[in-house]
Coordinates of C-alpha atoms and ligand atoms in Angstrom, one line a residue:
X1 CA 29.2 15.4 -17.1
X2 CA 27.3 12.3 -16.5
X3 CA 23.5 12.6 -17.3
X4 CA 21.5 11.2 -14.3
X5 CA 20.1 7.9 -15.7
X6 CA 15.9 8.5 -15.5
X7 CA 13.7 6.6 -13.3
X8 CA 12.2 4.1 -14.1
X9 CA 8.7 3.2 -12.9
X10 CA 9.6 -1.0 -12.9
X11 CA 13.3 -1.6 -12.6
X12 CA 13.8 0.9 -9.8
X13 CA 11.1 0.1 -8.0
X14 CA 12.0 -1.3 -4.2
X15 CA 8.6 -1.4 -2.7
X16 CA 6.2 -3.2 -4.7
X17 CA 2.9 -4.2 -3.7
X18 CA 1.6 -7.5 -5.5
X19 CA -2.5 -7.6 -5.7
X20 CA -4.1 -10.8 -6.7
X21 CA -7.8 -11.4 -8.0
X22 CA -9.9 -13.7 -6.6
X23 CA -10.5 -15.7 -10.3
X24 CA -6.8 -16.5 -9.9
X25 CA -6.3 -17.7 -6.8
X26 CA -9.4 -20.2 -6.2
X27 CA -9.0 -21.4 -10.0
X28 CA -12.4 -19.6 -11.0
X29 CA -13.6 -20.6 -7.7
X30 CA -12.4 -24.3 -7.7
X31 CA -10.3 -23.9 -4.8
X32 CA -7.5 -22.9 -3.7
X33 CA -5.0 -22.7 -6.9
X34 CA -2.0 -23.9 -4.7
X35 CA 0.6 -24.0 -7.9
X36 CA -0.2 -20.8 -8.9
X37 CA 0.7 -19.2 -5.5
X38 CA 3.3 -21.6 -4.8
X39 CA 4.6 -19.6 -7.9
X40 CA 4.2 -15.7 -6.8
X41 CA 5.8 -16.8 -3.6
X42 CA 8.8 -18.3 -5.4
X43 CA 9.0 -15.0 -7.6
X44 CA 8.5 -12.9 -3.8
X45 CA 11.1 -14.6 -2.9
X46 CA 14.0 -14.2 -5.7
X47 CA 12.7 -10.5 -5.6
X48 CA 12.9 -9.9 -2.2
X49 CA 16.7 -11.1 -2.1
X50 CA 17.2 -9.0 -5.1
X51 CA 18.2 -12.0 -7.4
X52 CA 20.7 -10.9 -9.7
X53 CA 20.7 -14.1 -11.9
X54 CA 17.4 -12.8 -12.5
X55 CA 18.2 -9.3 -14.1
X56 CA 17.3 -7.6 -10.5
X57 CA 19.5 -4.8 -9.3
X58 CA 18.9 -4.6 -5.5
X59 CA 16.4 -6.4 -3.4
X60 CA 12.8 -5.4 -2.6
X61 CA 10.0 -4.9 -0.5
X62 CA 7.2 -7.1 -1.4
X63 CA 3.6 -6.3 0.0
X64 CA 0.9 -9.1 -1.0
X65 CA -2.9 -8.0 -1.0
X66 CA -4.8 -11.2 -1.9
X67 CA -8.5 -11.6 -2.6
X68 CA -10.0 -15.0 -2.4
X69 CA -11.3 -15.6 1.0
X70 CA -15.1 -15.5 -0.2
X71 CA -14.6 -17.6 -2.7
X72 CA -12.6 -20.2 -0.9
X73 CA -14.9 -20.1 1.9
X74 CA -18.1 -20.9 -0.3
X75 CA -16.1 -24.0 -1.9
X76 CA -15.7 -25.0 1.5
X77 CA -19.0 -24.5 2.4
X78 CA -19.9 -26.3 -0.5
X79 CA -22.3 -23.1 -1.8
X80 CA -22.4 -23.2 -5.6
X81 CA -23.7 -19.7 -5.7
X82 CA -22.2 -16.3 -4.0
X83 CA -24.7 -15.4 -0.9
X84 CA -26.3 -12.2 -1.1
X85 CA -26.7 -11.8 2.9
X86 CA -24.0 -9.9 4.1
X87 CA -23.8 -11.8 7.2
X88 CA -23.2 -15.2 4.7
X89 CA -20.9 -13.6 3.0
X90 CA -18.9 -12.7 5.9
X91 CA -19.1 -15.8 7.3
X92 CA -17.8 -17.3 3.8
X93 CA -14.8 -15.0 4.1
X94 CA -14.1 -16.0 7.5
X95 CA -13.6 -19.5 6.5
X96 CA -11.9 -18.9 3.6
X97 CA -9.6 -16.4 4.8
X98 CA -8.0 -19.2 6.8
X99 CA -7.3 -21.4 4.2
X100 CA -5.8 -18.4 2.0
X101 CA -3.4 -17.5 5.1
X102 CA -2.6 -20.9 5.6
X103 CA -1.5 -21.4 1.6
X104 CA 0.8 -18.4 1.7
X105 CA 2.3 -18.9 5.1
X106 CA 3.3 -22.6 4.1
X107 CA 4.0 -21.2 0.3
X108 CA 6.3 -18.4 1.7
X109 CA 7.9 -20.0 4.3
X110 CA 9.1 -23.0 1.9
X111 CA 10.7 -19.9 -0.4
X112 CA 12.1 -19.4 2.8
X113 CA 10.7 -16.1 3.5
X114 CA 8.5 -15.2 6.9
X115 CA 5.2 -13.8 6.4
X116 CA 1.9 -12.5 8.4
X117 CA -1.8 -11.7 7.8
X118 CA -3.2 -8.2 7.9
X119 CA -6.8 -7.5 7.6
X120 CA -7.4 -4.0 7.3
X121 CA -10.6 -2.4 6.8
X122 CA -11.8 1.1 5.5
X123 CA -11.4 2.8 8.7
X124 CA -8.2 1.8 8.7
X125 CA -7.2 3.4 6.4
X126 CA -9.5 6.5 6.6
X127 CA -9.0 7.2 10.2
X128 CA -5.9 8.8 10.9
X129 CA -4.9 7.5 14.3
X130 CA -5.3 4.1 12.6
X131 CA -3.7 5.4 9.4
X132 CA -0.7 5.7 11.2
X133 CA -0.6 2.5 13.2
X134 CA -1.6 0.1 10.2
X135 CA 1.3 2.3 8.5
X136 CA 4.2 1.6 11.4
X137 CA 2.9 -2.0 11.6
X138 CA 3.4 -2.6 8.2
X139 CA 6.6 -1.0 8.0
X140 CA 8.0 -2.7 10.8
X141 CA 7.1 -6.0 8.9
X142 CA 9.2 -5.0 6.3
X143 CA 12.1 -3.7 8.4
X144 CA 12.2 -7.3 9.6
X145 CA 11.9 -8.9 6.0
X146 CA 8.2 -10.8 6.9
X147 CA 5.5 -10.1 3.9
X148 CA 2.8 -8.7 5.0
X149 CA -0.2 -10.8 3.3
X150 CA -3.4 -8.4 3.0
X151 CA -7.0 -9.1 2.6
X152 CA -9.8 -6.7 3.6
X153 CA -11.3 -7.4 7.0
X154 CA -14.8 -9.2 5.4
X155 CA -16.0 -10.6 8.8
X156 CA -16.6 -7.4 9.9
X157 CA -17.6 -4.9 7.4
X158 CA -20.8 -4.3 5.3
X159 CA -21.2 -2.8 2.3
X160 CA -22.0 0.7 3.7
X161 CA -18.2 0.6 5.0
X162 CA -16.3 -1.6 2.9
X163 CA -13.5 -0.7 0.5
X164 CA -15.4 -3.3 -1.7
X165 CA -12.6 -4.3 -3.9
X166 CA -9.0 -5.2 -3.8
X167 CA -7.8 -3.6 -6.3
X168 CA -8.8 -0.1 -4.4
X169 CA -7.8 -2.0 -0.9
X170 CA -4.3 -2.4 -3.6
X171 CA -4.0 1.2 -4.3
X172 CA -5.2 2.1 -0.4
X173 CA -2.1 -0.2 0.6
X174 CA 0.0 1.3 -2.2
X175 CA -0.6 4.8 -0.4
X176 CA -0.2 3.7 3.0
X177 CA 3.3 2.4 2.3
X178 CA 4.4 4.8 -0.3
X179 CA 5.2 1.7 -2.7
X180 CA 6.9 2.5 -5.8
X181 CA 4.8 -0.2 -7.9
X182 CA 1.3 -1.9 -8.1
X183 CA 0.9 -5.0 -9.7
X184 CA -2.4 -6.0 -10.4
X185 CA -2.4 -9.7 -11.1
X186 CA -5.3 -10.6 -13.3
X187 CA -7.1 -13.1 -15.9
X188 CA -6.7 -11.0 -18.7
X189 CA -3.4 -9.2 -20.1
X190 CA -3.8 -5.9 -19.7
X191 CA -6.3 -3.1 -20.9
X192 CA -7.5 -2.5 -24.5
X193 CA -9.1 0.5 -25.9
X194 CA -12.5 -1.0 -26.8
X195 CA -14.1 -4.2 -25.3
X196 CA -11.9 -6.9 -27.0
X197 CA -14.6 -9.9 -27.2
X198 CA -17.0 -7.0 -29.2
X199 CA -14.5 -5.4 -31.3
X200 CA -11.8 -7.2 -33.3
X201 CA -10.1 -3.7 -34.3
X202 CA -9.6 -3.4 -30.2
X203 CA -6.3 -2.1 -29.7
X204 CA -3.8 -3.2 -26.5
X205 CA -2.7 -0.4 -24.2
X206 CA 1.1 -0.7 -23.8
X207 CA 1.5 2.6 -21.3
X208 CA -0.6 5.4 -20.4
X209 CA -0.5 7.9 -17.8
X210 CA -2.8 6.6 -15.0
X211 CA -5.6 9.2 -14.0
X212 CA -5.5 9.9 -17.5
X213 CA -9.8 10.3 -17.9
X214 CA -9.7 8.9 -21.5
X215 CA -8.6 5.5 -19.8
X216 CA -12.0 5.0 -17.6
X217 CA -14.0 5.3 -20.9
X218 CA -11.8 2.6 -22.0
X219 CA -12.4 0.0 -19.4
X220 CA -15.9 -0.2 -19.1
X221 CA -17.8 -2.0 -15.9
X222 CA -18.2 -5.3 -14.7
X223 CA -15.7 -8.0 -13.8
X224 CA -15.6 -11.7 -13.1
X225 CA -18.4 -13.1 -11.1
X226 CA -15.7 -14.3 -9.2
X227 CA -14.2 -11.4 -7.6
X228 CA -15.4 -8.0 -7.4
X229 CA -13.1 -6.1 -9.5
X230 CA -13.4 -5.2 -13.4
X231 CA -10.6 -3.1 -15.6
X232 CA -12.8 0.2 -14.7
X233 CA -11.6 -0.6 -10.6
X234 CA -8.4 -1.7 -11.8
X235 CA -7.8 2.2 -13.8
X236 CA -9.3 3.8 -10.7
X237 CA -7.1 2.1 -8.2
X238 CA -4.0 3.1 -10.9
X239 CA -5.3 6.6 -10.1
X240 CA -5.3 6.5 -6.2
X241 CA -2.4 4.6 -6.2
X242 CA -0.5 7.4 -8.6
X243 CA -1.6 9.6 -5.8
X244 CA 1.4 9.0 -3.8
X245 CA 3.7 8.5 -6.9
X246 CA 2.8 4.5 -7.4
X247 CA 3.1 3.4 -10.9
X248 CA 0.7 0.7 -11.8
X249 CA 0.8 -2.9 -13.6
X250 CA -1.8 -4.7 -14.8
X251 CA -0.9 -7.9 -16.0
X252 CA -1.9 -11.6 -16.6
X253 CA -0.9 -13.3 -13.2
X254 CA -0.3 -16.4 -15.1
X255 CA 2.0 -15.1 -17.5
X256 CA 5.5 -16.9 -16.9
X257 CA 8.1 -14.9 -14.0
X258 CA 5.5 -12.1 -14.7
X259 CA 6.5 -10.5 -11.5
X260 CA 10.6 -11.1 -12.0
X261 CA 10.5 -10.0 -15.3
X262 CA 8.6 -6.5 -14.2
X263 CA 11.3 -5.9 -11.7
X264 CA 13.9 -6.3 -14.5
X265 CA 12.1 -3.6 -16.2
X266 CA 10.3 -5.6 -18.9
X267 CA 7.5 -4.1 -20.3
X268 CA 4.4 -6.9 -19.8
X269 CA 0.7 -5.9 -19.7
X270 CA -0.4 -2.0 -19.1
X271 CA 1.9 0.0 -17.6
X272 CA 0.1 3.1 -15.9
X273 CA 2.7 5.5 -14.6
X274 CA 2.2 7.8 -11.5
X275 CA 2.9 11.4 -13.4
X276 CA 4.1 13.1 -9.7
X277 CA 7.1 11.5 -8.2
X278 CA 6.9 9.9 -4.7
X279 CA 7.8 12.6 -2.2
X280 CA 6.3 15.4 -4.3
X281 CA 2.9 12.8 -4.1
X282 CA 3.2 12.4 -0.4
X283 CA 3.9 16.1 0.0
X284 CA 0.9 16.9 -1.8
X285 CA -1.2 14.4 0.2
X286 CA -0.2 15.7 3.6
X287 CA -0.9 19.6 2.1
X288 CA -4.4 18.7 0.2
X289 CA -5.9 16.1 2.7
X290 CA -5.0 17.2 6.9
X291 CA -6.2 20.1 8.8
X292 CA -3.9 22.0 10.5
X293 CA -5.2 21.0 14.6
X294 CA -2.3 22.2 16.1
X295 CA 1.7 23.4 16.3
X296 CA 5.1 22.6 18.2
X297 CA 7.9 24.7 19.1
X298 CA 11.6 24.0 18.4
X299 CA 15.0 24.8 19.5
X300 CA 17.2 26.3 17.1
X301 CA 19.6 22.9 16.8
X302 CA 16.1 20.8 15.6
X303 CA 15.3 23.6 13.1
X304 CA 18.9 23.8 11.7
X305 CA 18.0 19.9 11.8
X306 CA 14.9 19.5 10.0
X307 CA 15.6 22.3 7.3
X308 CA 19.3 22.2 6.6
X309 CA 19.7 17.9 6.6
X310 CA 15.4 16.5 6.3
X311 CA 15.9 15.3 9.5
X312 CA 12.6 13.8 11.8
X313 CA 11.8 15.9 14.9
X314 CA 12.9 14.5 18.1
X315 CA 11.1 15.2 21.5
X316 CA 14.0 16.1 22.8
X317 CA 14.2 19.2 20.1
X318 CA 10.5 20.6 21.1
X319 CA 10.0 23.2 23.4
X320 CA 6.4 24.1 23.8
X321 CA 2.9 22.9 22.3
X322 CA -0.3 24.9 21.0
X323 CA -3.4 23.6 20.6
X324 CA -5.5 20.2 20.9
X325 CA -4.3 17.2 18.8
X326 CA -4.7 13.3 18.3
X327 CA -2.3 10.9 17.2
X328 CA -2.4 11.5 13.7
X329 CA -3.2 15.3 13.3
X330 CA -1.3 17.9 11.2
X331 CA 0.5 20.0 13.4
X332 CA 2.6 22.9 12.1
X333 CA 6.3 23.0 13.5
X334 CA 7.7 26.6 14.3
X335 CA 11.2 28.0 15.0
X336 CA 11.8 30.2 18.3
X337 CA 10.8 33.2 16.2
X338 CA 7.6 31.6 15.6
X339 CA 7.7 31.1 11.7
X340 CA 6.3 28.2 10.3
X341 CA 9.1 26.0 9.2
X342 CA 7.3 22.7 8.3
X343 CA 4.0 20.4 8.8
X344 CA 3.4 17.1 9.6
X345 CA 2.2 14.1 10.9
X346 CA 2.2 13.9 14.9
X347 CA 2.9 10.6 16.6
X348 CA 1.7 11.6 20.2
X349 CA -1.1 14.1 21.0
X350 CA -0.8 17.2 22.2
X351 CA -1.5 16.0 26.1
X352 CA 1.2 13.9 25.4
X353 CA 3.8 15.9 23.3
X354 CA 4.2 18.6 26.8
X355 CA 4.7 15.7 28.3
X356 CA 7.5 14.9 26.3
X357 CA 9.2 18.5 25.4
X358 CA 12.9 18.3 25.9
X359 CA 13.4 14.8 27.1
X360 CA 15.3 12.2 25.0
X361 CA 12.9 9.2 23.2
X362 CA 14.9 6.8 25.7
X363 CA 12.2 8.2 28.0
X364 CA 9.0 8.2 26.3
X365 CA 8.0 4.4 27.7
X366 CA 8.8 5.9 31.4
X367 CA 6.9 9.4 30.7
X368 CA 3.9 7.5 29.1
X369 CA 3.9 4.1 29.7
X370 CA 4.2 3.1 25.9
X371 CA 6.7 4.1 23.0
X372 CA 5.0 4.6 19.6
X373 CA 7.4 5.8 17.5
X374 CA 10.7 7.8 19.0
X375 CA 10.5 10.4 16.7
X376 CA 7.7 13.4 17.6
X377 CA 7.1 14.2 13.8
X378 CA 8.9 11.5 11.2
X379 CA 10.4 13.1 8.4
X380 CA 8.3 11.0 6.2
X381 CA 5.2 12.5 7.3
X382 CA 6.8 15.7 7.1
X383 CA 6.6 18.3 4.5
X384 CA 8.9 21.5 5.0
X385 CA 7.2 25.1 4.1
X386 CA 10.1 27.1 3.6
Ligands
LIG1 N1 -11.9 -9.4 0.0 C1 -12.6 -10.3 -0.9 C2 -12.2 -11.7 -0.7 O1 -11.1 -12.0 -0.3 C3 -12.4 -10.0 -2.4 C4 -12.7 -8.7 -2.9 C5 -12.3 -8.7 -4.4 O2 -12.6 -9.7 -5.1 O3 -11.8 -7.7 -4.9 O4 -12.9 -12.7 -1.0

């Protein structure tokens, strides 16, 4: 018999999300460092084709989240020193956030590769109705091979609502996708067990399992003055991110084909892995986090469906609706004898689902004058009970 090779959290990882600090990209804040991206966006682009002379088996997803739209924007500005007004550090970030999408789009598309700006905020990503659309937006990006290029939404966030970092936004983006990898891109190599400028017996961390507490005692506070993030956001983001099965990497983003020679499974900075695997992560999210606000009925053909092959329910396959539901909600799916068969995520509400019961997706843009997704319930954002 042959053993089922194990996974592994770097070489078989197809969706990776790439986060880069803000220290990096602007130089220290000197400006935009255009050979360093110029460099990630040639490694995007060998790993999006899967570059076998390269040590990659299979192509992947790449995801960028990029900090560096403050700092750009006060070198612009010409401000030596980061604003403490809210409303002149947004205004910072708006500036600079043109110049950073400008970089990668002209970095990306010389690799060849198609690319577009998302600015997400917390809400976002907290909000379920906007969970979902930020999550089919970006998915469609990658079903059409473009890189999405993320920053958090500056301009229009205070601190009050503000992720705050990107290496949480990272791990928030990391969820929202159900990415296999993080890679946070840094100025140092990786995490050590005590502070390594105070103690000379300070030991590197290799690989750990991230959400393991002893970790967070390790890293400490304070980062850059730079960016926003130090090693302690950088374990806590490994955590959230290991929350839908994400492995994380922190790593020196100047470190040669650092993000080519992760994808061929070389072990380079600290390697966090997610101890759940994905779908028993995403399973878990969707039991721990949603209410249940509501429930569908099914024919017997979309339960033999969902159950027997993990298909997505169909419209066409629902027969009645219970209760009051957004976009968004948990709803419970039931068979004609009532039992519960599954939950999940529902892409219409409920005023809209009795619109729909029994007719074919073809006719969801005539019922309701919009299509969001064809399927009712997606199979992703479905868990089955029993
Ligand atoms: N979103 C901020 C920016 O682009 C950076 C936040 C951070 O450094 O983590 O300037």
């Amino acid at each position: 018999m042959i053993k089922k090779k194990e996974f592994d959290p770097l070489l078989d990882a197809r969706r990776i999300v790439v986060k880069v600090g803000s220290s990096l990209v602007t130089n220290e804040g000197r400006g935009l460092d255009e050979a360093a991206i110029g460099e990630w966006c040639r490694q995007l682009a060998l790993l999006a084709r899967g570059d076998a002379a390269q040590g990659l088996q299979g192509e992947r997803e790449v995801i960028m989240v990029s900090s560096g739209a403050i700092a750009e924007g006060m070198k612009r500005l010409g401000w030596a020193r980061r604003p403490i007004e809210v409303n002149e550090l947004q205004a910072a970030a708006a500036v600079g956030q043109m110049g950073l999408a400008h970089m990668y789009e002209t970095k990306l598309r010389e690799q060849g590769l198609r690319s577009a700006q998302v600015l997400l905020t917390h809400a976002d990503l907290s909000n379920r109705e906007r969970y979902l659309n930020a999550r089919s937006t970006l998915m469609t990006l990658l079903q059409h091979g473009v890189v999405p290029v993320i920053n958090e939404n500056d301009t229009v966030v205070n601190d009050e609502i503000k992720v705050g970092d990107n290496d949480t936004l990272g791990a928030l983006v990391a969820n929202l996708v159900e990415a296999d990898l993080l890679v946070i891109l840094t100025d140092q190599k990786g995490l050590y067990d005590a502070d390594p400028r105070q103690n000379p017996a300070a030991q590197f961390v290799h690989e750990a399992r991230a959400g393991d507490p002893a970790l967070e005692l390790m890293a400490g506070g304070a980062g850059s003055a730079i960016g926003k993030g130090g090693m302690l956001t950088k374990i806590v983001a490994a955590r959230r991110a290991a929350g839908s099965g994400a492995s994380t990497v922190i790593a020196w983003g100047r470190e040669s084909d650092v993000l080519l020679r992760l994808a061929a499974g070389e072990r380079i900075g600290t390697l966090l892995v997610a101890p759940n695997a994905k779908m028993q992560a995403r399973k878990q999210w969707i039991a721990d986090h949603l209410q249940l606000r509501g429930a569908l009925s099914v024919d017997e053909g979309a339960a033999a469906k969902l159950r027997a092959e993990g298909k997505s329910l169909l419209p066409i396959g629902m027969t009645a609706v219970q209760g009051v539901f957004s976009r968004g909600d948990v709803v419970a799916i039931r068979d004609i004898t009532g039992a519960e068969i599954a939950r999940g995520l529902a892409n219409y509400s409920s005023a809209e689902a009795r619109l729909l019961c029994r007719k074919p997706s073809t006719e969801i843009a005539a019922l309701l004058g919009y299509t969001a997704e064809p399927e009712m319930v997606h199979r992703d954002n479905m868990v089955l009970t029993r």
